[in-house]
Structures are given as structure tokens and as C-alpha cells.
mmCIF file of C-alpha atoms in Angstrom:
data_model
loop_
_atom_site.group_PDB
_atom_site.id
_atom_site.type_symbol
_atom_site.label_atom_id
_atom_site.label_comp_id
_atom_site.label_asym_id
_atom_site.label_seq_id
_atom_site.Cartn_x
_atom_site.Cartn_y
_atom_site.Cartn_z
ATOM 1 C CA MET A 205 109.431 106.735 65.102
ATOM 2 C CA GLN A 206 108.025 110.094 64.188
ATOM 3 C CA ARG A 207 104.411 110.515 65.133
ATOM 4 C CA PRO A 208 102.013 110.826 62.192
ATOM 5 C CA GLU A 209 100.567 114.246 61.503
ATOM 6 C CA ALA A 210 97.130 112.818 62.217
ATOM 7 C CA TRP A 211 97.965 112.806 65.933
ATOM 8 C CA PRO A 212 96.909 116.273 67.079
ATOM 9 C CA ARG A 213 97.140 116.548 70.874
ATOM 10 C CA PRO A 214 95.846 120.021 71.717
ATOM 11 C CA HIS A 215 94.903 121.383 75.088
ATOM 12 C CA PRO A 216 91.138 121.377 75.743
ATOM 13 C CA GLY A 217 89.480 124.063 73.635
ATOM 14 C CA GLU A 218 92.505 124.489 71.406
ATOM 15 C CA GLY A 219 90.782 122.871 68.419
ATOM 16 C CA ALA A 220 87.852 125.263 68.609
ATOM 17 C CA ALA A 221 90.190 128.232 68.952
ATOM 18 C CA ALA A 222 92.135 127.144 65.869
ATOM 19 C CA ALA A 223 88.939 126.797 63.882
ATOM 20 C CA GLN A 224 87.774 130.275 64.903
ATOM 21 C CA ALA A 225 91.166 131.714 63.982
ATOM 22 C CA GLY A 226 91.048 130.089 60.580
ATOM 23 C CA GLY A 227 93.704 127.547 61.519
ATOM 24 C CA PRO A 228 93.923 123.979 60.191
ATOM 25 C CA THR A 229 91.204 121.504 61.106
ATOM 26 C CA LEU A 230 90.844 117.791 60.507
ATOM 27 C CA PRO A 231 89.426 116.897 57.104
ATOM 28 C CA ALA A 232 85.768 115.916 57.210
ATOM 29 C CA ARG A 233 84.756 112.465 56.077
ATOM 30 C CA ALA A 234 82.107 111.836 53.477
ATOM 31 C CA GLY A 235 78.730 113.085 54.686
ATOM 32 C CA GLU A 236 80.228 115.306 57.409
ATOM 33 C CA PRO A 237 80.037 119.098 57.212
ATOM 34 C CA ALA A 238 83.430 120.703 56.655
ATOM 35 C CA GLY A 239 85.107 121.655 59.922
ATOM 36 C CA SER A 240 82.667 119.585 62.015
ATOM 37 C CA ARG A 241 85.375 117.426 63.550
ATOM 38 C CA GLU A 242 87.695 118.706 66.248
ATOM 39 C CA PRO A 243 90.849 116.927 67.402
ATOM 40 C CA SER A 244 90.361 114.812 70.502
ATOM 41 C CA LEU A 245 92.907 113.879 73.133
ATOM 42 C CA TYR A 246 91.044 110.657 73.775
ATOM 43 C CA THR A 247 91.864 108.522 70.769
ATOM 44 C CA ILE A 248 91.916 104.976 72.161
ATOM 45 C CA LYS A 249 88.785 103.281 73.500
ATOM 46 C CA ALA A 250 90.304 99.953 74.488
ATOM 47 C CA VAL A 251 93.294 97.645 74.167
ATOM 48 C CA PHE A 252 92.971 93.936 74.794
ATOM 49 C CA ILE A 253 94.790 90.670 74.186
ATOM 50 C CA LEU A 254 92.928 87.380 73.702
ATOM 51 C CA ASP A 255 94.162 83.804 73.357
ATOM 52 C CA ASN A 256 93.376 81.695 70.307
ATOM 53 C CA ASP A 257 90.099 80.591 71.898
ATOM 54 C CA GLY A 258 88.955 84.182 72.325
ATOM 55 C CA HIS A 259 89.502 84.279 76.093
ATOM 56 C CA ARG A 260 90.728 87.496 77.670
ATOM 57 C CA LEU A 261 94.306 87.634 78.943
ATOM 58 C CA LEU A 262 94.786 91.390 79.276
ATOM 59 C CA ALA A 263 92.383 94.274 78.754
ATOM 60 C CA LYS A 264 92.036 97.974 79.462
ATOM 61 C CA TYR A 265 89.037 100.132 78.565
ATOM 62 C CA TYR A 266 89.396 103.904 78.559
ATOM 63 C CA ASP A 267 85.811 105.150 78.338
ATOM 64 C CA ASP A 268 82.311 104.040 79.296
ATOM 65 C CA THR A 269 81.280 102.560 75.941
ATOM 66 C CA PHE A 270 81.217 99.167 77.679
ATOM 67 C CA PRO A 271 80.747 100.009 81.369
ATOM 68 C CA SER A 272 80.330 96.484 82.726
ATOM 69 C CA MET A 273 82.575 93.429 82.585
ATOM 70 C CA LYS A 274 79.742 91.482 80.936
ATOM 71 C CA GLU A 275 79.458 94.019 78.105
ATOM 72 C CA GLN A 276 83.218 94.084 77.630
ATOM 73 C CA MET A 277 83.467 90.296 77.420
ATOM 74 C CA ALA A 278 80.565 90.141 74.943
ATOM 75 C CA PHE A 279 82.253 92.805 72.796
ATOM 76 C CA GLU A 280 85.575 90.935 72.863
ATOM 77 C CA LYS A 281 83.865 87.696 71.877
ATOM 78 C CA ASN A 282 82.101 89.351 68.948
ATOM 79 C CA VAL A 283 85.305 91.024 67.794
ATOM 80 C CA PHE A 284 87.217 87.749 68.043
ATOM 81 C CA ASN A 285 84.558 85.891 66.021
ATOM 82 C CA LYS A 286 84.715 88.579 63.348
ATOM 83 C CA THR A 287 88.505 88.769 63.091
ATOM 84 C CA SER A 288 90.067 85.440 64.085
ATOM 85 C CA ARG A 289 89.673 83.827 60.655
ATOM 86 C CA THR A 290 90.520 86.747 58.408
ATOM 87 C CA ASP A 291 93.820 87.978 56.991
ATOM 88 C CA SER A 292 92.898 91.632 57.318
ATOM 89 C CA GLU A 293 94.396 93.904 59.961
ATOM 90 C CA ILE A 294 91.488 96.346 60.227
ATOM 91 C CA ALA A 295 87.831 95.776 61.092
ATOM 92 C CA PHE A 296 84.856 98.106 61.479
ATOM 93 C CA PHE A 297 82.435 96.887 64.101
ATOM 94 C CA GLY A 298 79.678 98.524 66.134
ATOM 95 C CA GLY A 299 80.655 102.034 65.062
ATOM 96 C CA MET A 300 84.295 101.466 65.997
ATOM 97 C CA THR A 301 87.572 101.030 64.139
ATOM 98 C CA ILE A 302 89.588 98.028 65.304
ATOM 99 C CA VAL A 303 93.132 97.126 64.299
ATOM 100 C CA TYR A 304 94.565 93.780 65.273
ATOM 101 C CA LYS A 305 97.492 91.419 64.956
ATOM 102 C CA SER A 306 97.965 87.728 65.729
ATOM 103 C CA SER A 307 101.096 86.117 67.152
ATOM 104 C CA ILE A 308 101.255 82.327 67.650
ATOM 105 C CA ASP A 309 98.343 81.834 70.099
ATOM 106 C CA LEU A 310 97.591 85.505 70.830
ATOM 107 C CA PHE A 311 95.405 88.193 69.243
ATOM 108 C CA LEU A 312 96.232 91.826 70.028
ATOM 109 C CA TYR A 313 93.554 94.505 69.494
ATOM 110 C CA VAL A 314 93.485 98.303 69.596
ATOM 111 C CA VAL A 315 90.035 99.941 69.430
ATOM 112 C CA GLY A 316 89.204 103.499 68.424
ATOM 113 C CA SER A 317 86.061 105.359 67.439
ATOM 114 C CA SER A 318 84.775 105.205 63.880
ATOM 115 C CA HIS A 319 86.445 108.500 62.897
ATOM 116 C CA GLU A 320 89.908 107.697 64.252
ATOM 117 C CA ASN A 321 92.809 107.463 61.839
ATOM 118 C CA GLU A 322 93.618 103.811 61.078
ATOM 119 C CA LEU A 323 97.331 104.553 60.707
ATOM 120 C CA MET A 324 97.403 106.117 64.156
ATOM 121 C CA LEU A 325 95.691 103.073 65.689
ATOM 122 C CA MET A 326 98.036 100.741 63.809
ATOM 123 C CA SER A 327 101.103 102.584 65.082
ATOM 124 C CA VAL A 328 99.876 102.014 68.656
ATOM 125 C CA LEU A 329 99.355 98.319 67.902
ATOM 126 C CA THR A 330 102.821 98.016 66.356
ATOM 127 C CA CYS A 331 104.398 99.755 69.341
ATOM 128 C CA LEU A 332 102.565 97.400 71.716
ATOM 129 C CA PHE A 333 103.677 94.306 69.822
ATOM 130 C CA GLU A 334 107.313 95.389 69.452
ATOM 131 C CA SER A 335 107.539 96.370 73.110
ATOM 132 C CA LEU A 336 106.046 93.055 74.245
ATOM 133 C CA ASN A 337 108.384 91.261 71.862
ATOM 134 C CA HIS A 338 111.294 92.748 73.798
ATOM 135 C CA VAL A 339 109.844 92.239 77.276
ATOM 136 C CA LEU A 340 108.899 88.633 76.481
ATOM 137 C CA ARG A 341 112.280 87.969 74.832
ATOM 138 C CA LYS A 342 110.766 87.453 71.384
ATOM 139 C CA ASN A 343 108.223 84.942 72.710
ATOM 140 C CA VAL A 344 104.946 86.790 72.148
ATOM 141 C CA GLU A 345 102.710 83.881 73.131
ATOM 142 C CA LYS A 346 100.233 83.013 75.861
ATOM 143 C CA ARG A 347 102.560 81.155 78.211
ATOM 144 C CA TRP A 348 105.171 83.910 78.377
ATOM 145 C CA LEU A 349 102.568 86.660 78.552
ATOM 146 C CA LEU A 350 100.918 85.043 81.583
ATOM 147 C CA GLU A 351 104.301 84.718 83.296
ATOM 148 C CA ASN A 352 105.139 88.372 82.634
ATOM 149 C CA MET A 353 101.756 90.039 83.049
ATOM 150 C CA ASP A 354 103.137 92.829 85.264
ATOM 151 C CA GLY A 355 105.605 93.780 82.542
ATOM 152 C CA ALA A 356 102.855 93.682 79.917
ATOM 153 C CA PHE A 357 100.715 96.117 81.915
ATOM 154 C CA LEU A 358 103.724 98.407 82.397
ATOM 155 C CA VAL A 359 104.241 98.415 78.628
ATOM 156 C CA LEU A 360 100.605 99.268 77.965
ATOM 157 C CA ASP A 361 100.592 102.042 80.577
ATOM 158 C CA GLU A 362 103.601 103.659 78.914
ATOM 159 C CA ILE A 363 101.842 103.650 75.530
ATOM 160 C CA VAL A 364 98.304 104.704 76.479
ATOM 161 C CA ASP A 365 97.040 106.509 79.566
ATOM 162 C CA GLY A 366 93.332 107.182 79.962
ATOM 163 C CA GLY A 367 92.857 106.817 76.209
ATOM 164 C CA VAL A 368 95.588 109.345 75.432
ATOM 165 C CA ILE A 369 98.511 108.126 73.345
ATOM 166 C CA LEU A 370 101.711 108.796 75.270
ATOM 167 C CA GLU A 371 104.285 107.002 73.135
ATOM 168 C CA SER A 372 104.535 105.227 69.784
ATOM 169 C CA ASP A 373 108.258 104.429 69.766
ATOM 170 C CA PRO A 374 108.912 100.945 71.234
ATOM 171 C CA GLN A 375 112.494 101.867 72.145
ATOM 172 C CA GLN A 376 111.239 104.714 74.318
ATOM 173 C CA VAL A 377 108.637 102.440 75.891
ATOM 174 C CA ILE A 378 111.238 99.794 76.706
ATOM 175 C CA GLN A 379 113.566 102.370 78.281
ATOM 176 C CA LYS A 380 110.761 103.706 80.473
ATOM 177 C CA VAL A 381 109.634 100.220 81.488
ATOM 178 C CA ASN A 382 113.210 99.256 82.368
ATOM 179 C CA PHE A 383 113.614 102.444 84.388
ATOM 180 C CA ARG A 384 110.415 101.784 86.323
ATOM 181 C CA ALA A 385 111.416 98.159 86.914
ATOM 182 C CA ASP A 386 114.891 99.200 88.097
ATOM 183 C CA ASP A 387 113.406 101.884 90.323
ATOM 184 C CA SER A 388 110.980 99.357 91.814
ATOM 185 C CA GLY A 389 113.824 96.895 92.342
ATOM 186 C CA LEU A 390 115.904 99.505 94.157
ATOM 187 C CA THR A 391 112.962 100.373 96.358
ATOM 188 C CA GLU A 392 112.364 96.736 97.263
ATOM 189 C CA GLN A 393 116.075 96.263 97.964
ATOM 190 C CA SER A 394 116.142 99.335 100.184
ATOM 191 C CA VAL A 395 113.146 98.082 102.152
ATOM 192 C CA ALA A 396 114.792 94.662 102.547
ATOM 193 C CA GLN A 397 117.991 96.301 103.796
ATOM 194 C CA VAL A 398 116.091 98.370 106.363
ATOM 195 C CA LEU A 399 114.231 95.305 107.631
ATOM 196 C CA GLN A 400 117.462 93.285 107.878
ATOM 197 C CA SER A 401 119.157 96.112 109.739
ATOM 198 C CA ALA A 402 116.216 96.357 112.151
ATOM 199 C CA LYS A 403 116.338 92.602 112.781
ATOM 200 C CA GLU A 404 120.058 92.753 113.562
ATOM 201 C CA GLN A 405 119.589 95.688 115.935
ATOM 202 C CA ILE A 406 116.850 93.785 117.784
ATOM 203 C CA LYS A 407 119.031 90.690 117.948
ATOM 204 C CA TRP A 408 122.011 92.598 119.403
ATOM 205 C CA SER A 409 119.800 94.424 121.895
ATOM 206 C CA LEU A 410 118.506 91.075 123.162
ATOM 207 C CA LEU A 411 122.017 89.670 123.514
ATOM 208 C CA LYS A 412 123.225 92.590 125.637
#
């Protein structure tokens, strides 16, 4: 999947330099002075998955908008109440843009600031869903998510890191997750082999 053009990822200060040089800047929204918005690396505020009762199953917050667990849970509850009975895929709540998707007994949410591009947020949500669909063997539901929570967190970490979008292609995410899982498996196997070898050496030394 080709990343949308609305995904500028400059180095810090690059946006200001472009503006001074007369380079392209993001279009201003209604009521904003032209050229007042600079591209930001930090495009995602939070990603969370709730069950069909609005209870948290997985969540990651990438800034201090909701610094405490209590504030996060209250936010998630309010978002769930606003979105769980609608057919829309986008909501605007508390100065934030929220895109979401339901699957059987799950609700998946991606949260950005009010000026973030909805298509960019939706592409992150789609990548998350498609990647989980593969990891959970096409069973994107509560039971399978709970049994594969480690894999779900690996998927999310490959898509977003510290609020920065790393990947929007589910195939790339799956490859990276598989590589990390294989690498972890090899490490665990190597450790097991070393321990077994040490046990055998101790056993033979005792028999001598």
C-alpha cells in the first residue's frame, strides 16, 4: 500500500525550513491562517480495542492527553458510548478525530488530534485490522485476541511507535512480526539447548 501524500514525516524543524524556503505546506483548515500548520511526526494519540461491553482489552496511549489510567478509561467509555450504536466509521470527540471498526465482539479505535487527516488514521486502522486478521487466523474476536495478546501487541508496535506511524502495509507488518517471533523462538531454543548441555555436563561430572 502506498502511503498517502498527507503523511509528511520530516525531521524536526524541516517543516519550518520548507515554509521559509517557500516550499509546500499543509493546507489550512477553515478559520486557520494560511501556513499556520506544520507537519508533525506525532500523528497518533492512542490505539485501543474494547469488547462489546466497552471494556478495555488492549490500549496504548502515545502522549499525555490522558495521563492517568482513570482518565483513559473514562475517555474509552465515552468514546464507546458515542460510537457503539452508529454505522459511521469516524467520530469527532473532545477535540479529537477518532476512526473505528467493529468485528464480531470487538471495537478497534485509532485516535488522532482534530487536525489529523482522516484517511491517514483510517489507513492505520485498516492495517491494524488486516494484520490482526492474519495473526488471529481470521478470527478477530475477543476470545482469540485474549489468547494471542502478545502477538497483538507486536502487531501494534510494528505499526505505531511513540505516536509515529511506522507502517501501513499489513503484509510488511506480518513479515516483521513473524521475523521477531522466529527470532524470539530461536533465542529461547538456544537458551534451552545451553541449559540442557549444562545439565548433562553436571550429570557426567557427578558420575565420574
